[in-house]
PDB file of C-alpha atoms in Angstrom:
ATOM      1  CA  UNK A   1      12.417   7.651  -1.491  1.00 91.00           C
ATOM      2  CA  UNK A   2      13.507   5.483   1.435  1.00 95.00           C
ATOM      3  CA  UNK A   3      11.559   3.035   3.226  1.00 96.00           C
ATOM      4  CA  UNK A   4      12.360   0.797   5.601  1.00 97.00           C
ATOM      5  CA  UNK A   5      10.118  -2.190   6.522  1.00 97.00           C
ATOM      6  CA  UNK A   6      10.219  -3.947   9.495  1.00 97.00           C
ATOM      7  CA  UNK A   7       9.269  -7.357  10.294  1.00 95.00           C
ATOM      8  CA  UNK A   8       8.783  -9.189   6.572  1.00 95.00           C
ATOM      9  CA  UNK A   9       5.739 -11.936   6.707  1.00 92.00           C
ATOM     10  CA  UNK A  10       3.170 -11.765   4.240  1.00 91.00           C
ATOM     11  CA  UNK A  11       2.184  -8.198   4.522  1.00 91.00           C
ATOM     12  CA  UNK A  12       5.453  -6.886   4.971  1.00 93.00           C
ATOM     13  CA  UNK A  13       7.222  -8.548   2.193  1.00 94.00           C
ATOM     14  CA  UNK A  14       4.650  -7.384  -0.250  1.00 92.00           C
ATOM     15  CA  UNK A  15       5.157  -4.017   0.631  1.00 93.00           C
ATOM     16  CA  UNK A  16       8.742  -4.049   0.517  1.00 95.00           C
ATOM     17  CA  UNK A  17       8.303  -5.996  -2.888  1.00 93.00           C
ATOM     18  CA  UNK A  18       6.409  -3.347  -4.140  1.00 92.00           C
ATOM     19  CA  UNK A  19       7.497   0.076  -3.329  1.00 94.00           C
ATOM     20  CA  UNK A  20      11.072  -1.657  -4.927  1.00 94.00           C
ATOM     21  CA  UNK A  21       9.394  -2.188  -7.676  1.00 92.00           C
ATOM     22  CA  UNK A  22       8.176   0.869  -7.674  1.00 90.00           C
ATOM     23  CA  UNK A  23      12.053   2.502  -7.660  1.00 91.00           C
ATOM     24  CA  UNK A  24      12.038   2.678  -3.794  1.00 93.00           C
ATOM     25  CA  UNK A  25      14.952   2.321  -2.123  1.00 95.00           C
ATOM     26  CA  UNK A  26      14.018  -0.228   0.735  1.00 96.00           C
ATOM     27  CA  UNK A  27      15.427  -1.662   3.758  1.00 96.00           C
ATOM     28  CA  UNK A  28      13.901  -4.408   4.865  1.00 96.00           C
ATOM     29  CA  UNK A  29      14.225  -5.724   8.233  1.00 97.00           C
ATOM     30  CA  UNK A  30      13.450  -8.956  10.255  1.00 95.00           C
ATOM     31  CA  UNK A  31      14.605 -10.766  12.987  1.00 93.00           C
ATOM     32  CA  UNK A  32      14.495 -14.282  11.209  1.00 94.00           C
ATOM     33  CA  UNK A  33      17.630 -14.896   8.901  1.00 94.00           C
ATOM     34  CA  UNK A  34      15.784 -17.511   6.626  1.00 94.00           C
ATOM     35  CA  UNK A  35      13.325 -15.217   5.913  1.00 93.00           C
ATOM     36  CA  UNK A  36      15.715 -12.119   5.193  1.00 93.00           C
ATOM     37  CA  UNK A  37      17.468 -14.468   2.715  1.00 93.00           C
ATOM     38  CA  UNK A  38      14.511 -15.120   1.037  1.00 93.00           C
ATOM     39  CA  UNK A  39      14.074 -11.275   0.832  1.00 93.00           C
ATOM     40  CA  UNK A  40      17.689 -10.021  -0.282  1.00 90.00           C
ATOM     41  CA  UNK A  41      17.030 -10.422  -4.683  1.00 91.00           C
ATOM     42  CA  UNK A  42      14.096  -8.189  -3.809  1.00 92.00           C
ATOM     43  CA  UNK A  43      15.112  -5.020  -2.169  1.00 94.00           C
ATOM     44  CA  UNK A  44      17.689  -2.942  -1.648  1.00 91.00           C
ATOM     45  CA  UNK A  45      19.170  -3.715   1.359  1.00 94.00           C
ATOM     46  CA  UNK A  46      17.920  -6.661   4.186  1.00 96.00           C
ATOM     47  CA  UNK A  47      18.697  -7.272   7.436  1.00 96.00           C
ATOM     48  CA  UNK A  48      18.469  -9.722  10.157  1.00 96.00           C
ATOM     49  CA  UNK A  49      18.190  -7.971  13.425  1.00 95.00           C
ATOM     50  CA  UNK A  50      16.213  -7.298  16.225  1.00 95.00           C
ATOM     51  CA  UNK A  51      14.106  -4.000  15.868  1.00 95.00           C
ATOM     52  CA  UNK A  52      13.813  -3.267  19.658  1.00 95.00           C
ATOM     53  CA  UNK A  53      17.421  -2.850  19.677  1.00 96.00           C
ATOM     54  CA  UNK A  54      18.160   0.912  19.128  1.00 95.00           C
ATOM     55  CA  UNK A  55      21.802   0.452  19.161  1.00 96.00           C
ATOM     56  CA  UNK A  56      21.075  -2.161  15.588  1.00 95.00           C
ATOM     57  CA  UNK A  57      18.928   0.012  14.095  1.00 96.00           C
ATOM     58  CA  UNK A  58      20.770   2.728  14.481  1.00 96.00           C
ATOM     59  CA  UNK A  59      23.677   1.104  12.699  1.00 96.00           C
ATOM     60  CA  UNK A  60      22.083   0.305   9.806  1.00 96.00           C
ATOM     61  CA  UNK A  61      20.923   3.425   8.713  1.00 95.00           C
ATOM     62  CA  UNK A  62      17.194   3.137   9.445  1.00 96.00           C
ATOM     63  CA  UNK A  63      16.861   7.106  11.194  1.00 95.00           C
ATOM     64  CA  UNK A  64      17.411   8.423   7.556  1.00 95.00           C
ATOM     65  CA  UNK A  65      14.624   6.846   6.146  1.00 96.00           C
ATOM     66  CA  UNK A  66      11.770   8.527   4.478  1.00 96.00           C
ATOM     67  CA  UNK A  67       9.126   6.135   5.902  1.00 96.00           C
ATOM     68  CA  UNK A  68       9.242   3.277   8.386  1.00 97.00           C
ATOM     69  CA  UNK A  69       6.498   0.978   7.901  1.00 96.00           C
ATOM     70  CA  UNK A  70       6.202  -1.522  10.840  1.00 97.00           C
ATOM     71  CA  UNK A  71       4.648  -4.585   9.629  1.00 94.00           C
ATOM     72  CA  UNK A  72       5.220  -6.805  12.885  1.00 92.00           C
ATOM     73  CA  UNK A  73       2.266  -9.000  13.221  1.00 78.00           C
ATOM     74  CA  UNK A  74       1.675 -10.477  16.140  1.00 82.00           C
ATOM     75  CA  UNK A  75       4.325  -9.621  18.634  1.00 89.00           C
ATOM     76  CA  UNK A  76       2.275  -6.676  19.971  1.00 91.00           C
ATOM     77  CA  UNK A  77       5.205  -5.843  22.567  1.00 93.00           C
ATOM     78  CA  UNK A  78       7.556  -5.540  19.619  1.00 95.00           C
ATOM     79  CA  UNK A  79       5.373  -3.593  17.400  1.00 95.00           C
ATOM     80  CA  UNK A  80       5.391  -1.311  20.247  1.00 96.00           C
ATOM     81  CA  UNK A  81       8.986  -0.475  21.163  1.00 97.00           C
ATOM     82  CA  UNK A  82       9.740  -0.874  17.781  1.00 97.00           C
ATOM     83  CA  UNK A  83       7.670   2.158  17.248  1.00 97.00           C
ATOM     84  CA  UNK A  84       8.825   4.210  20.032  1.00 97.00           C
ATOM     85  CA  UNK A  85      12.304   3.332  19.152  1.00 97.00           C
ATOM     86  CA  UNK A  86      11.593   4.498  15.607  1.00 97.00           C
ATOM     87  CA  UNK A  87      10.209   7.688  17.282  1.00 97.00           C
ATOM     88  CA  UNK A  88      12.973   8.247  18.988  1.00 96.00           C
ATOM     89  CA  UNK A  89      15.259   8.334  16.144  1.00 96.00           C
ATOM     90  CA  UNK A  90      13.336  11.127  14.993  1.00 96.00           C
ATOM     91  CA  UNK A  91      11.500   9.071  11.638  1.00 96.00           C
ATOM     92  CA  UNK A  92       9.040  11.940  10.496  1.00 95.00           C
ATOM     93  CA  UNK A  93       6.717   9.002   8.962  1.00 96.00           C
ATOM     94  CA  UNK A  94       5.789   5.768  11.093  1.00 97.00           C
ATOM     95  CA  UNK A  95       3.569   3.532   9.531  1.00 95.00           C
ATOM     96  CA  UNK A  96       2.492   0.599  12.019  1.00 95.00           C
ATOM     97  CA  UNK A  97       0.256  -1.875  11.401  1.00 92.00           C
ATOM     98  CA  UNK A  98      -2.205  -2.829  13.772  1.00 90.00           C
ATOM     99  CA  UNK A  99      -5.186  -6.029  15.104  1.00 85.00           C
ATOM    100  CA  UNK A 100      -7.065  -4.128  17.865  1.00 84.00           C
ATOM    101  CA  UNK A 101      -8.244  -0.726  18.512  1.00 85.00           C
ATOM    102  CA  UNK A 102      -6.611  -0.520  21.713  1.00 89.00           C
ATOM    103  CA  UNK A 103      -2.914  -1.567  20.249  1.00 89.00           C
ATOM    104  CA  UNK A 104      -3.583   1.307  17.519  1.00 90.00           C
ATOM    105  CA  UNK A 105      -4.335   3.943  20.016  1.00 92.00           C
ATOM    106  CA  UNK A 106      -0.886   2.844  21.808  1.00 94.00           C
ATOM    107  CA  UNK A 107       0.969   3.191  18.397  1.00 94.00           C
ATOM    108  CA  UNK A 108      -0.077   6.816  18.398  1.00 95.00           C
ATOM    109  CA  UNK A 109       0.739   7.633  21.517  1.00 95.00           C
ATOM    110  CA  UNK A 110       4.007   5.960  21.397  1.00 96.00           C
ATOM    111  CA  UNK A 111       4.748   7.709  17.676  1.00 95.00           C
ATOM    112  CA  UNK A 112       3.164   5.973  15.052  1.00 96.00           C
ATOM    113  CA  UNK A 113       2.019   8.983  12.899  1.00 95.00           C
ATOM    114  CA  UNK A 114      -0.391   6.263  10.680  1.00 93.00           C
ATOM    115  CA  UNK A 115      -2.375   2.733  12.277  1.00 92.00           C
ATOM    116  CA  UNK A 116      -3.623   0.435   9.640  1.00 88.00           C
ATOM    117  CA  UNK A 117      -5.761  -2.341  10.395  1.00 86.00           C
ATOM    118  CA  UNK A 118      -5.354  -4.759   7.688  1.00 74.00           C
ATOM    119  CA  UNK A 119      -8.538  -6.778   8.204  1.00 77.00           C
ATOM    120  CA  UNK A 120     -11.121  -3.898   8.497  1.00 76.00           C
ATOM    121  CA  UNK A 121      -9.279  -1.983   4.793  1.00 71.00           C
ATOM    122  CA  UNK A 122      -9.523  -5.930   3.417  1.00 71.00           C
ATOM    123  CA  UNK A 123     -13.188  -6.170   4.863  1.00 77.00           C
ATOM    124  CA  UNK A 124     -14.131  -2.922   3.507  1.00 73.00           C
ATOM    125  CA  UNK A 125     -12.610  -3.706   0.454  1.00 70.00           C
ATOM    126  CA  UNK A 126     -13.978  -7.098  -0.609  1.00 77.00           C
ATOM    127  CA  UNK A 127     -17.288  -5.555   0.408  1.00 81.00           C
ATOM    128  CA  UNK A 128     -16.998  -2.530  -1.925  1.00 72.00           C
ATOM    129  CA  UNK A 129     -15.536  -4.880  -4.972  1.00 75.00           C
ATOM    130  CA  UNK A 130     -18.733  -7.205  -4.195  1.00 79.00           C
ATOM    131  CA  UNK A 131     -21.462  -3.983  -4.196  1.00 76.00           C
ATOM    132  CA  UNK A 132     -19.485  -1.914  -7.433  1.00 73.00           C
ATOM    133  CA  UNK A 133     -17.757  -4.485  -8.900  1.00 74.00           C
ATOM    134  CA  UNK A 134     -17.132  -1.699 -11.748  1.00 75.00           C
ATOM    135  CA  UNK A 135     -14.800   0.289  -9.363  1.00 76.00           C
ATOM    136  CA  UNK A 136     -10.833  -1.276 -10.129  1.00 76.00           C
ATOM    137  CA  UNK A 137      -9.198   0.420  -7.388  1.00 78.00           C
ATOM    138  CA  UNK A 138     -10.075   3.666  -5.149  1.00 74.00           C
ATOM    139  CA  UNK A 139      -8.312   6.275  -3.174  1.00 77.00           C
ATOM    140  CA  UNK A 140      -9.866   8.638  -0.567  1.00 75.00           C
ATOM    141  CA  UNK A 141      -9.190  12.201  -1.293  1.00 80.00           C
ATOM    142  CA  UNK A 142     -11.168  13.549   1.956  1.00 75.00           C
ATOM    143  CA  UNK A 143     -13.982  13.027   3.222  1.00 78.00           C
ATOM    144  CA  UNK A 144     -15.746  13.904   0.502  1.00 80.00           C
ATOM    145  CA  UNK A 145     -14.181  12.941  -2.738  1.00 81.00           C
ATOM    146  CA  UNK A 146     -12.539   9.856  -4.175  1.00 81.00           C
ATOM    147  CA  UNK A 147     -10.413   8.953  -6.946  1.00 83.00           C
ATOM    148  CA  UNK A 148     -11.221   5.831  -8.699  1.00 81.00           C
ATOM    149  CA  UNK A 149     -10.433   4.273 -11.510  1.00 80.00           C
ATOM    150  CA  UNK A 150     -13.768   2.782 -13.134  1.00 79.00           C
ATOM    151  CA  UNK A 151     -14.283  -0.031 -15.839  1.00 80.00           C
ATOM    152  CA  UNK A 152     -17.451   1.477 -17.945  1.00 80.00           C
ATOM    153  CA  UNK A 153     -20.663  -0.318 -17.393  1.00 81.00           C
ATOM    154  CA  UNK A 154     -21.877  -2.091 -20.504  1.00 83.00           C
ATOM    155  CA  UNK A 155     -24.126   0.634 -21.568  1.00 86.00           C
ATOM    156  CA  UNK A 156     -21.313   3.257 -21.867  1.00 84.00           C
ATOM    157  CA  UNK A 157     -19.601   1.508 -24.087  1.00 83.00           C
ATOM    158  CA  UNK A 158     -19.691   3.195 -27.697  1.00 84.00           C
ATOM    159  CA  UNK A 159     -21.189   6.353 -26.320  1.00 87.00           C
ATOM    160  CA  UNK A 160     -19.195  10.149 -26.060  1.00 87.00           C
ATOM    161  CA  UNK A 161     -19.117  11.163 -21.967  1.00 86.00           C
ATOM    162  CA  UNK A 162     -21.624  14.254 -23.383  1.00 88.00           C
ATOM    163  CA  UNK A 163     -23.971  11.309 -24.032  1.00 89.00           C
ATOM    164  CA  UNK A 164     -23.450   9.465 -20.842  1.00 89.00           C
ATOM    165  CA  UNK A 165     -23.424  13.115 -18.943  1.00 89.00           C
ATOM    166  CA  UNK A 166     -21.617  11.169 -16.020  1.00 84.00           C
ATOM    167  CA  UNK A 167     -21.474  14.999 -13.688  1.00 87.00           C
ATOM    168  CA  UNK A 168     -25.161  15.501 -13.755  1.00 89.00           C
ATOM    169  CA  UNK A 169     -26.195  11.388 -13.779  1.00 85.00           C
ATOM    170  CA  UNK A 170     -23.712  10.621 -11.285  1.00 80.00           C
ATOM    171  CA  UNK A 171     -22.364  12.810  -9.142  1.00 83.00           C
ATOM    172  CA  UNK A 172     -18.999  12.300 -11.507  1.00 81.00           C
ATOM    173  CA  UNK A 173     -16.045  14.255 -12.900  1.00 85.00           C
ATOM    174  CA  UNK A 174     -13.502  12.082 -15.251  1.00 86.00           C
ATOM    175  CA  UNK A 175     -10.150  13.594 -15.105  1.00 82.00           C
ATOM    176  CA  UNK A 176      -8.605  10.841 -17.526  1.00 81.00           C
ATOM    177  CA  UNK A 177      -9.983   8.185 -19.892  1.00 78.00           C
ATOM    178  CA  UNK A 178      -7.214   5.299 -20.889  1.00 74.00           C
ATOM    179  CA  UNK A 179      -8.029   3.936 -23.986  1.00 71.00           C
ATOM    180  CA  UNK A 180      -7.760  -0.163 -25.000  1.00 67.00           C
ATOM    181  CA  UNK A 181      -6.699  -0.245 -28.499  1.00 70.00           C
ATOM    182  CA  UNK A 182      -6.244  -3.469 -30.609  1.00 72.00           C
ATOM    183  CA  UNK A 183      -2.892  -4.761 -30.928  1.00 71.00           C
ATOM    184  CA  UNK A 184      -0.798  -7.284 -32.333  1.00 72.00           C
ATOM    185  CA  UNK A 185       2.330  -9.473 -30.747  1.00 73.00           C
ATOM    186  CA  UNK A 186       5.532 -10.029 -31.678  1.00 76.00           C
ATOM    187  CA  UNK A 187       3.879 -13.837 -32.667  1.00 77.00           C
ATOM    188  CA  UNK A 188       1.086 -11.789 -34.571  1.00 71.00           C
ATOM    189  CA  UNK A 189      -2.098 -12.482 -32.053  1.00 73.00           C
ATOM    190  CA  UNK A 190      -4.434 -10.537 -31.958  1.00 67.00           C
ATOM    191  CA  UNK A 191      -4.607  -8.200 -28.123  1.00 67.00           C
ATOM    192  CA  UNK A 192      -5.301  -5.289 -26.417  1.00 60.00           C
ATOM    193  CA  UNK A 193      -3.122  -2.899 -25.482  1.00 62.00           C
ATOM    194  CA  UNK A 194      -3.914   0.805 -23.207  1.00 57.00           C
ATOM    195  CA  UNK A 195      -2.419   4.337 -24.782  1.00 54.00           C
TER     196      UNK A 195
END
């Protein structure tokens, strides 16, 4: 997969950090030198130019990306044409990130086919973690179903899932369980390790 990221600050660099890690192959773009240098061991390909420039972007390839993820904070104006631009080149998947409702709505209308607003997922986030601290991590399936990945509550532990009946107490289905088995090191400690 291709991804290009655009403007790489905190939120962006992660990104690009980790869909390379992941075996993406990702472009990252900013308009600040230093911090493109500070990028180029970690991705693909970086760099420095400025996003609102068609003619630029065009040269380096970004219209045959997969996904463009603009993670411009806060230059709204940028975000903006940057989108639009990105639009333009005919990117299927536009990925901009967002502070107020009213910026959001003009990413859509301008192209953006997703909005994120990073402090309402965060806020909703913390506040989940803080109310089922047992949930690990979560994905919406719709708006009816998640996927989760659960750490068992102290009184599962020992018991078969016919015991715990998880459907009928819960409201679950488990579609995998990943085991912790005891393990040794190569310095022969005693650990954990998942199968």
């Amino acid at each position: 997969m291709q991804i290009a990221v655009i403007g790489l600050g905190r939120f962006g660099a992660k990104v690009a950090e980790v869909a390379a890690s992941r075996g993406a192959d990702v472009l990252g773009i900013d308009s600040k030198m230093d911090i493109c240098e500070a990028m180029k061991d970690r991705v693909s390909q970086v760099v420095a130019l400025n996003s609102t420039d068609e003619k630029a972007m065009r040269a380096v390839g970004v219209q045959d990306v997969d996904v463009a993820i603009v993670a411009i904070g806060t230059d709204v104006q940028s975000a903006i044409m940057t989108t639009s631009i990105l639009h333009r080149m005919g990117v299927n998947r536009i990925i901009a990130r967002a502070i107020q409702s009213l910026e959001g709505d003009i990413l859509k209308e301008v192209g953006a086919t997703e909005v994120l607003f990073l402090e309402d997922y965060m806020g909703t986030q913390i506040a989940l973690r803080i109310i089922s601290p047992h949930i690990v991590d979560r994905m919406p399936l719709g708006p009816d179903y998640i996927l989760a990945h659960v750490s068992p509550l102290p009184e599962f532990v020992g018991k078969t899932l016919s015991e715990i009946n998880p459907r009928a107490t819960y409201g679950l289905n488990v579609i995998a369980i990943r085991r912790r088995v005891p393990a040794l090191t190569e310095e022969g400690e005693s650990t954990f390790q998942f199968d």
